[in-house]
């Protein structure tokens, strides 16, 4: 399946309700019409991922994660996600007003797709999402060569399966090798 603005599943994790509504409006205006799920802290987010793993539910294509939140902040939530093999390669974009170099370095080591500074118009988020879609589709096209799934790594099999509109149980996202 080709990823587009219309079918990209996004999880937004941000405690600021105003920022979340501004982002939702900007995404709708830009044509991102598929599900945007919003959680207010890292604790709820981790529970959600436990549920998706236990039930085999589909996970979002991409997570937009704020760093400064109550209960479990974005850095701790990302650490805990990366500890779980099922979510180790999940594409994450950090979206935060916090520009602390130590935090930026820490989340970069955990493997993120981008680190974005929060802006009022969210143009940087739209551009990053478009970049992710292009990257994802280009990888899917190059991985879906006639080699077939038997000759691909587990991550490549997942991308190959997604490009065909199916899923491969137990696979991880192959994009991680480009984020480290």
XYZ file of N, CA, C and O in Angstrom:
720
model
N 0.833 -1.167 0.000
C 0.000 0.000 0.000
C 0.888 1.244 0.000
O 1.813 1.348 0.791
N 0.582 2.158 -0.881
C 1.321 3.404 -0.952
C 0.823 4.349 0.141
O -0.376 4.534 0.328
N 1.758 4.930 0.864
C 1.423 5.850 1.937
C 1.160 7.228 1.338
O 1.915 7.698 0.479
N 0.085 7.878 1.776
C -0.278 9.215 1.302
C -0.736 10.065 2.487
O -0.886 9.556 3.605
N -1.011 11.323 2.222
C -1.567 12.185 3.257
C -2.920 11.676 3.734
O -3.308 11.910 4.865
N -3.623 10.980 2.870
C -4.972 10.516 3.210
C -4.985 9.250 4.064
O -5.980 8.976 4.721
N -3.910 8.462 4.062
C -3.950 7.212 4.831
C -2.860 7.097 5.903
O -2.742 6.060 6.542
N -2.075 8.135 6.099
C -1.034 8.124 7.129
C -1.677 8.140 8.517
O -2.467 9.032 8.834
N -1.367 7.127 9.337
C -1.865 7.058 10.709
C -0.826 7.684 11.639
O 0.313 7.226 11.697
N -1.247 8.708 12.375
C -0.344 9.475 13.234
C -0.824 9.399 14.675
O -2.015 9.542 14.950
N 0.117 9.185 15.586
C -0.165 9.283 17.013
C 0.539 10.527 17.531
O 1.759 10.654 17.409
N -0.229 11.446 18.090
C 0.309 12.661 18.699
C 0.288 12.483 20.210
O -0.754 12.175 20.787
N 1.447 12.682 20.845
C 1.551 12.587 22.300
C 2.016 13.950 22.801
O 3.181 14.312 22.642
N 1.060 14.711 23.376
C 1.340 16.079 23.811
C 0.337 16.458 24.883
O -0.864 16.271 24.700
N 0.817 17.001 25.993
C -0.066 17.372 27.091
C -0.775 18.702 26.859
O -1.755 19.007 27.527
N -0.315 19.498 25.911
C -0.910 20.808 25.653
C -2.068 20.660 24.662
O -1.856 20.433 23.472
N -3.270 20.791 25.174
C -4.482 20.623 24.362
C -4.557 21.652 23.235
O -4.996 21.336 22.121
N -4.115 22.888 23.501
C -4.135 23.927 22.464
C -3.197 23.578 21.317
O -3.555 23.725 20.145
N -1.986 23.136 21.648
C -1.043 22.728 20.601
C -1.609 21.576 19.777
O -1.468 21.541 18.559
N -2.253 20.628 20.455
C -2.827 19.474 19.760
C -3.926 19.906 18.796
O -3.997 19.423 17.654
N -4.784 20.816 19.222
C -5.871 21.282 18.343
C -5.333 22.091 17.168
O -5.836 21.977 16.049
N -4.312 22.915 17.416
C -3.697 23.667 16.312
C -3.080 22.712 15.295
O -3.219 22.915 14.080
N -2.412 21.677 15.775
C -1.797 20.711 14.872
C -2.869 19.936 14.110
O -2.762 19.729 12.900
N -3.929 19.527 14.793
C -5.018 18.797 14.137
C -5.625 19.641 13.009
O -5.847 19.156 11.906
N -5.853 20.914 13.279
C -6.419 21.805 12.260
C -5.462 21.963 11.077
O -5.891 21.923 9.918
N -4.170 22.126 11.375
C -3.183 22.277 10.292
C -3.097 21.011 9.447
O -3.002 21.084 8.213
N -3.144 19.847 10.097
C -3.089 18.589 9.352
C -4.336 18.408 8.481
O -4.230 18.002 7.319
N -5.506 18.709 9.032
C -6.733 18.607 8.235
C -6.699 19.543 7.040
O -7.066 19.164 5.927
N -6.241 20.767 7.268
C -6.153 21.748 6.181
C -5.169 21.300 5.101
O -5.367 21.554 3.917
N -4.117 20.603 5.497
C -3.100 20.139 4.548
C -3.483 18.821 3.873
O -2.737 18.312 3.048
N -4.632 18.245 4.244
C -5.083 17.028 3.576
C -4.723 15.735 4.268
O -4.887 14.659 3.699
N -4.239 15.815 5.517
C -3.975 14.600 6.290
C -5.307 14.210 6.938
O -5.638 14.657 8.023
N -6.069 13.400 6.226
C -7.452 13.149 6.617
C -7.661 11.846 7.366
O -8.766 11.581 7.826
N -6.653 11.024 7.493
C -6.822 9.759 8.207
C -6.708 9.999 9.711
O -6.523 11.123 10.165
N -6.772 8.959 10.457
C -6.838 9.061 11.915
C -5.614 9.744 12.526
O -4.485 9.372 12.247
N -5.891 10.744 13.359
C -4.885 11.330 14.240
C -5.338 11.005 15.650
O -6.376 11.480 16.099
N -4.592 10.160 16.308
C -4.901 9.788 17.683
C -4.068 10.674 18.588
O -2.898 10.915 18.318
N -4.680 11.169 19.674
C -3.983 12.084 20.573
C -4.036 11.558 22.005
O -5.105 11.234 22.511
N -2.868 11.455 22.634
C -2.763 11.127 24.053
C -2.040 12.261 24.752
O -1.151 12.893 24.175
N -2.382 12.487 26.030
C -1.859 13.637 26.767
C -0.590 13.368 27.565
O -0.004 14.292 28.119
N -0.141 12.104 27.636
C 1.110 11.840 28.363
C 1.697 10.492 27.956
O 1.046 9.689 27.286
N 2.917 10.266 28.392
C 3.622 9.049 28.032
C 3.049 7.802 28.667
O 3.136 6.711 28.110
N 2.426 7.938 29.838
C 1.849 6.786 30.524
C 0.720 6.174 29.697
O 0.670 4.957 29.491
N -0.197 6.991 29.240
C -1.309 6.513 28.408
C -0.764 5.917 27.112
O -1.247 4.891 26.637
N 0.245 6.558 26.561
C 0.852 6.079 25.316
C 1.427 4.680 25.476
O 1.216 3.807 24.631
N 2.146 4.452 26.563
C 2.730 3.129 26.799
C 1.643 2.081 26.988
O 1.771 0.949 26.501
N 0.557 2.433 27.665
C -0.571 1.507 27.826
C -1.182 1.172 26.463
O -1.543 0.030 26.199
N -1.299 2.172 25.609
C -1.834 1.968 24.262
C -0.967 0.969 23.480
O -1.483 0.058 22.843
N 0.341 1.131 23.547
C 1.220 0.218 22.812
C 1.206 -1.192 23.403
O 1.330 -2.174 22.671
N 1.048 -1.306 24.715
C 0.873 -2.640 25.312
C -0.391 -3.296 24.758
O -0.402 -4.482 24.442
N -1.453 -2.507 24.658
C -2.718 -3.020 24.132
C -2.582 -3.454 22.676
O -3.043 -4.527 22.296
N -1.935 -2.632 21.846
C -1.787 -2.997 20.428
C -0.973 -4.269 20.276
O -1.270 -5.103 19.428
N 0.041 -4.423 21.117
C 0.858 -5.646 21.054
C 0.038 -6.860 21.487
O 0.072 -7.908 20.835
N -0.710 -6.715 22.567
C -1.487 -7.839 23.091
C -2.615 -8.265 22.151
O -2.931 -9.446 22.050
N -3.191 -7.303 21.449
C -4.342 -7.608 20.595
C -3.981 -7.754 19.124
O -4.826 -8.148 18.327
N -2.753 -7.399 18.772
C -2.360 -7.454 17.365
C -2.952 -6.319 16.550
O -3.005 -6.389 15.324
N -3.403 -5.273 17.213
C -3.974 -4.113 16.530
C -2.899 -3.385 15.735
O -1.709 -3.471 16.046
N -3.340 -2.642 14.739
C -2.374 -1.894 13.933
C -1.840 -0.714 14.740
O -2.541 -0.113 15.548
N -0.584 -0.412 14.519
C 0.066 0.716 15.180
C 0.141 1.871 14.189
O 0.036 1.669 12.981
N 0.341 3.077 14.689
C 0.448 4.213 13.762
C 1.701 4.085 12.896
O 2.654 3.395 13.260
N 1.666 4.747 11.765
C 2.856 4.786 10.911
C 3.954 5.628 11.555
O 5.136 5.397 11.334
N 3.537 6.638 12.342
C 4.473 7.622 12.869
C 3.948 8.173 14.187
O 2.745 8.355 14.354
N 4.867 8.461 15.119
C 4.513 9.067 16.403
C 5.124 10.456 16.464
O 6.319 10.626 16.207
N 4.295 11.448 16.800
C 4.758 12.801 17.099
C 4.779 12.917 18.612
O 3.737 12.813 19.262
N 5.959 13.106 19.190
C 6.130 12.999 20.645
C 6.710 14.278 21.235
O 7.791 14.712 20.838
N 5.982 14.852 22.195
C 6.482 15.991 22.962
C 7.419 15.461 24.041
O 7.282 14.316 24.483
N 8.367 16.267 24.475
C 9.303 15.818 25.505
C 8.819 16.117 26.920
O 8.973 15.298 27.816
N 8.253 17.289 27.143
C 7.891 17.721 28.494
C 6.406 17.485 28.749
O 5.563 18.253 28.303
N 6.122 16.393 29.487
C 4.746 16.028 29.812
C 4.696 15.494 31.237
O 5.712 15.058 31.771
N 3.495 15.492 31.840
C 3.374 14.943 33.189
C 3.414 13.415 33.186
O 3.308 12.791 32.135
N 3.532 12.852 34.353
C 3.580 11.409 34.618
C 4.822 10.778 33.997
O 5.807 10.590 34.669
N 4.782 10.463 32.735
C 5.962 9.934 32.044
C 6.257 10.883 30.892
O 5.431 11.050 29.993
N 7.418 11.515 30.927
C 7.752 12.482 29.873
C 8.141 11.761 28.584
O 8.228 10.533 28.527
N 8.352 12.540 27.544
C 8.646 11.971 26.235
C 9.936 11.173 26.176
O 10.006 10.145 25.497
N 10.955 11.614 26.893
C 12.235 10.901 26.880
C 12.068 9.515 27.512
O 12.486 8.505 26.937
N 11.425 9.466 28.684
C 11.202 8.167 29.346
C 10.283 7.267 28.530
O 10.500 6.056 28.452
N 9.254 7.861 27.931
C 8.337 7.062 27.104
C 9.085 6.464 25.915
O 8.902 5.286 25.583
N 9.949 7.251 25.287
C 10.726 6.745 24.152
C 11.688 5.644 24.596
O 11.830 4.629 23.907
N 12.336 5.833 25.739
C 13.204 4.777 26.286
C 12.425 3.479 26.444
O 12.893 2.410 26.035
N 11.242 3.561 27.041
C 10.440 2.365 27.296
C 9.947 1.731 26.002
O 9.909 0.507 25.894
N 9.598 2.555 25.011
C 9.191 1.996 23.714
C 10.346 1.256 23.061
O 10.168 0.173 22.504
N 11.522 1.829 23.108
C 12.688 1.216 22.468
C 13.137 -0.059 23.180
O 13.791 -0.903 22.576
N 12.789 -0.216 24.451
C 13.104 -1.451 25.176
C 12.266 -2.621 24.674
O 12.668 -3.767 24.788
N 11.117 -2.321 24.133
C 10.198 -3.350 23.625
C 10.531 -3.635 22.161
O 10.474 -2.757 21.319
N 10.908 -4.864 21.861
C 11.356 -5.202 20.504
C 10.308 -4.897 19.435
O 10.656 -4.525 18.322
N 9.042 -5.003 19.773
C 7.985 -4.747 18.792
C 7.945 -3.287 18.341
O 7.452 -2.989 17.264
N 8.455 -2.382 19.178
C 8.361 -0.954 18.870
C 9.724 -0.281 18.764
O 9.814 0.935 18.716
N 10.770 -1.072 18.722
C 12.130 -0.532 18.687
C 12.371 0.327 17.445
O 13.127 1.280 17.478
N 11.726 -0.025 16.347
C 11.974 0.665 15.086
C 10.836 1.593 14.679
O 10.810 2.087 13.568
N 9.885 1.834 15.569
C 8.749 2.696 15.272
C 9.235 4.114 14.964
O 9.955 4.697 15.769
N 8.859 4.678 13.826
C 9.301 6.039 13.494
C 8.716 7.074 14.450
O 7.500 7.127 14.655
N 9.591 7.872 15.042
C 9.184 8.893 16.005
C 9.755 10.236 15.577
O 10.942 10.341 15.246
N 8.896 11.250 15.594
C 9.316 12.630 15.391
C 9.115 13.338 16.712
O 8.017 13.338 17.265
N 10.182 13.913 17.247
C 10.076 14.692 18.477
C 9.584 16.084 18.078
O 10.142 16.723 17.189
N 8.518 16.508 18.738
C 7.919 17.815 18.483
C 7.861 18.526 19.823
O 7.003 18.221 20.652
N 8.788 19.446 20.060
C 8.913 19.997 21.398
C 9.389 21.445 21.382
O 10.114 21.861 20.481
N 8.974 22.185 22.391
C 9.487 23.544 22.594
C 10.835 23.491 23.312
O 11.586 24.463 23.291
N 11.142 22.357 23.915
C 12.393 22.170 24.648
C 13.535 22.010 23.654
O 13.501 21.154 22.774
N 14.550 22.830 23.796
C 15.688 22.776 22.882
C 16.973 22.410 23.626
O 18.061 22.764 23.206
N 16.840 21.694 24.742
C 17.976 21.291 25.552
C 18.871 20.335 24.761
O 18.425 19.261 24.355
N 20.139 20.700 24.514
C 21.035 19.849 23.729
C 21.220 18.445 24.319
O 21.348 17.473 23.579
N 21.219 18.324 25.643
C 21.384 17.004 26.265
C 20.198 16.097 25.936
O 20.372 14.919 25.616
N 18.983 16.652 25.986
C 17.794 15.864 25.634
C 17.787 15.514 24.152
O 17.429 14.406 23.771
N 18.182 16.473 23.326
C 18.235 16.210 21.878
C 19.187 15.056 21.590
O 18.891 14.172 20.794
N 20.330 15.064 22.242
C 21.324 14.002 22.055
C 20.787 12.666 22.559
O 20.950 11.637 21.898
N 20.130 12.687 23.716
C 19.603 11.452 24.289
C 18.559 10.807 23.378
O 18.604 9.608 23.121
N 17.618 11.598 22.854
C 16.586 11.004 21.993
C 17.164 10.621 20.632
O 16.715 9.659 20.020
N 18.175 11.345 20.178
C 18.808 10.981 18.907
C 19.466 9.604 19.013
O 19.402 8.801 18.083
N 20.066 9.326 20.159
C 20.692 8.017 20.369
C 19.666 6.886 20.382
O 19.996 5.754 20.080
N 18.424 7.215 20.734
C 17.359 6.212 20.768
C 16.765 5.955 19.385
O 15.974 5.044 19.229
N 17.150 6.759 18.421
C 16.672 6.552 17.065
C 15.358 7.257 16.805
O 14.296 6.741 17.110
N 15.448 8.460 16.279
C 14.251 9.214 15.911
C 14.348 9.595 14.440
O 15.439 9.609 13.866
N 13.208 9.881 13.851
C 13.191 10.285 12.446
C 13.565 11.762 12.318
O 14.321 12.126 11.437
N 13.047 12.602 13.190
C 13.345 14.040 13.184
C 13.169 14.611 14.592
O 12.431 14.080 15.404
N 13.808 15.755 14.827
C 13.569 16.555 16.026
C 13.100 17.908 15.529
O 13.842 18.616 14.845
N 11.854 18.265 15.853
C 11.277 19.517 15.374
C 10.936 20.433 16.535
O 10.425 19.984 17.561
N 11.205 21.702 16.349
C 10.820 22.728 17.318
C 9.361 23.083 17.064
O 8.940 23.243 15.921
N 8.579 23.172 18.140
C 7.172 23.558 17.987
C 7.091 24.956 17.401
O 7.825 25.860 17.812
N 6.199 25.100 16.415
C 5.956 26.400 15.790
C 4.462 26.627 15.709
O 3.690 25.670 15.630
N 4.057 27.882 15.690
C 2.628 28.204 15.681
C 1.926 27.708 14.429
O 0.797 27.241 14.478
N 2.595 27.770 13.273
C 1.912 27.406 12.026
C 2.082 25.936 11.646
O 1.461 25.467 10.710
N 2.929 25.200 12.322
C 3.142 23.763 12.088
C 3.630 23.420 10.676
O 3.527 22.274 10.262
N 4.158 24.385 9.946
C 4.671 24.118 8.597
C 5.814 23.109 8.636
O 5.942 22.275 7.734
N 6.635 23.169 9.682
C 7.745 22.220 9.787
C 7.246 20.787 9.982
O 7.851 19.838 9.495
N 6.127 20.623 10.663
C 5.558 19.289 10.872
C 5.015 18.750 9.554
O 5.261 17.593 9.197
N 4.301 19.578 8.819
C 3.749 19.162 7.522
C 4.890 18.732 6.591
O 4.817 17.695 5.937
N 5.957 19.527 6.556
C 7.103 19.194 5.705
C 7.755 17.880 6.142
O 8.126 17.047 5.302
N 7.901 17.665 7.448
C 8.503 16.424 7.943
C 7.629 15.218 7.617
O 8.135 14.151 7.260
N 6.312 15.369 7.717
C 5.403 14.271 7.390
C 5.472 13.938 5.900
O 5.488 12.761 5.520
N 5.520 14.967 5.065
C 5.669 14.725 3.619
C 6.994 14.029 3.329
O 7.063 13.118 2.506
N 8.049 14.445 4.026
C 9.357 13.816 3.863
C 9.305 12.355 4.278
O 9.858 11.477 3.607
N 8.622 12.061 5.377
C 8.482 10.682 5.842
C 7.712 9.844 4.820
O 8.102 8.715 4.508
N 6.631 10.386 4.281
C 5.833 9.659 3.282
C 6.691 9.337 2.063
O 6.689 8.204 1.570
N 7.432 10.323 1.557
C 8.316 10.086 0.402
C 9.357 9.017 0.728
O 9.605 8.116 -0.069
N 9.978 9.140 1.887
C 10.996 8.180 2.292
C 10.403 6.777 2.390
O 10.956 5.810 1.867
N 9.272 6.660 3.050
C 8.600 5.378 3.228
C 8.260 4.752 1.880
O 8.526 3.577 1.641
N 7.677 5.543 0.983
C 7.288 5.019 -0.330
C 8.497 4.656 -1.190
O 8.469 3.655 -1.906
N 9.555 5.440 -1.127
C 10.768 5.106 -1.876
C 11.396 3.823 -1.361
O 11.864 2.988 -2.137
N 11.405 3.646 -0.039
C 11.936 2.412 0.529
C 11.073 1.221 0.135
O 11.584 0.166 -0.196
N 9.753 1.408 0.169
C 8.839 0.318 -0.201
C 9.054 -0.073 -1.658
O 9.073 -1.259 -1.995
N 9.240 0.911 -2.522
C 9.441 0.618 -3.947
C 10.755 -0.129 -4.168
O 10.816 -1.089 -4.932
N 11.821 0.286 -3.482
C 13.108 -0.382 -3.688
C 13.133 -1.761 -3.051
O 13.815 -2.658 -3.525
N 12.374 -1.953 -1.968
C 12.357 -3.242 -1.285
C 11.420 -4.245 -1.960
O 11.531 -5.431 -1.731
N 10.460 -3.762 -2.739
C 9.470 -4.648 -3.348
C 9.966 -5.208 -4.677
O 9.193 -5.612 -5.513
N 11.258 -5.276 -4.830
C 11.842 -5.845 -6.041
C 11.490 -7.325 -6.133
O 11.045 -7.924 -5.161
N 11.717 -7.957 -7.280
C 11.283 -9.329 -7.452
C 12.001 -10.365 -6.595
O 11.809 -11.548 -6.788
N 12.809 -9.923 -5.616
C 13.478 -10.883 -4.745
C 12.467 -11.699 -3.954
O 12.721 -12.839 -3.629
N 11.336 -11.099 -3.604
C 10.316 -11.806 -2.842
C 10.643 -11.833 -1.372
O 11.779 -11.618 -0.971
N 9.647 -12.083 -0.535
C 9.835 -11.983 0.907
C 10.760 -13.036 1.503
O 11.327 -12.819 2.556
N 10.949 -14.157 0.871
C 11.782 -15.204 1.453
C 13.241 -14.780 1.557
O 13.975 -15.290 2.386
N 13.673 -13.845 0.720
C 15.076 -13.435 0.694
C 15.325 -12.115 1.405
O 16.421 -11.585 1.359
N 14.314 -11.573 2.061
C 14.439 -10.278 2.704
C 14.649 -10.441 4.208
O 14.244 -11.434 4.803
N 15.274 -9.424 4.811
C 15.406 -9.404 6.271
C 14.018 -9.201 6.866
O 13.085 -8.806 6.156
N 13.849 -9.411 8.176
C 12.523 -9.210 8.781
C 11.974 -7.805 8.550
O 10.801 -7.634 8.251
N 12.813 -6.790 8.688
C 12.363 -5.422 8.450
C 11.982 -5.188 7.003
O 10.993 -4.527 6.704
N 12.775 -5.727 6.088
C 12.446 -5.597 4.672
C 11.149 -6.327 4.339
O 10.357 -5.863 3.534
N 10.900 -7.472 4.990
C 9.655 -8.204 4.761
C 8.449 -7.377 5.186
O 7.419 -7.367 4.524
N 8.589 -6.660 6.312
C 7.493 -5.814 6.769
C 7.192 -4.739 5.741
O 6.043 -4.514 5.379
N 8.226 -4.067 5.270
C 8.016 -3.011 4.285
C 7.445 -3.588 2.996
O 6.550 -3.012 2.390
N 7.934 -4.739 2.585
C 7.414 -5.399 1.390
C 5.932 -5.733 1.581
O 5.106 -5.472 0.718
N 5.599 -6.272 2.762
C 4.205 -6.633 3.042
C 3.311 -5.400 3.064
O 2.210 -5.413 2.518
N 3.798 -4.316 3.679
C 3.008 -3.081 3.705
C 2.785 -2.547 2.300
O 1.724 -2.044 1.999
N 3.781 -2.656 1.445
C 3.626 -2.157 0.075
C 2.603 -2.980 -0.696
O 2.021 -2.513 -1.658
N 2.364 -4.218 -0.254
C 1.378 -5.093 -0.889
C 0.023 -5.028 -0.185
O -0.910 -5.717 -0.569
N -0.062 -4.231 0.897
C -1.309 -4.101 1.622
C -1.577 -5.215 2.613
O -2.699 -5.425 3.037
N -0.538 -5.953 3.008
C -0.686 -7.025 3.987
C 0.234 -6.749 5.160
O 0.930 -5.744 5.190
N 0.263 -7.653 6.123
C 1.173 -7.496 7.262
C 1.958 -8.775 7.465
O 1.558 -9.849 7.028
N 3.087 -8.647 8.116
C 3.917 -9.791 8.458
C 4.057 -9.791 9.975
O 4.595 -8.857 10.550
N 3.545 -10.807 10.629
C 3.576 -10.865 12.091
C 5.008 -10.944 12.599
O 5.840 -11.639 12.041
N 5.280 -10.210 13.665
C 6.578 -10.274 14.324
C 7.669 -9.446 13.673
O 8.791 -9.430 14.137
N 7.374 -8.727 12.594
C 8.397 -7.931 11.931
C 8.499 -6.565 12.583
O 7.590 -6.112 13.251
N 9.608 -5.890 12.339
C 9.793 -4.538 12.824
C 9.961 -3.605 11.639
O 10.183 -4.045 10.517
N 9.865 -2.332 11.912
C 9.989 -1.333 10.862
C 11.441 -1.252 10.381
O 12.332 -1.065 11.195
N 11.703 -1.318 9.083
C 13.062 -1.328 8.563
C 13.720 0.040 8.464
O 14.877 0.145 8.108
N 13.007 1.106 8.778
C 13.548 2.434 8.573
C 14.601 2.825 9.611
O 15.294 3.801 9.437
N 14.724 2.050 10.667
C 15.619 2.411 11.759
C 17.077 2.537 11.311
O 17.802 3.373 11.798
N 17.482 1.716 10.370
C 18.895 1.768 9.968
C 19.275 3.123 9.376
O 20.445 3.472 9.308
N 18.285 3.905 8.941
C 18.557 5.217 8.389
C 18.449 6.321 9.414
O 18.769 7.461 9.145
N 17.963 6.010 10.600
C 17.769 7.029 11.638
C 18.909 7.056 12.641
O 18.907 7.839 13.531
N 19.832 6.166 12.597
C 20.894 6.124 13.621
C 22.168 6.705 13.079
O 22.426 6.834 12.001
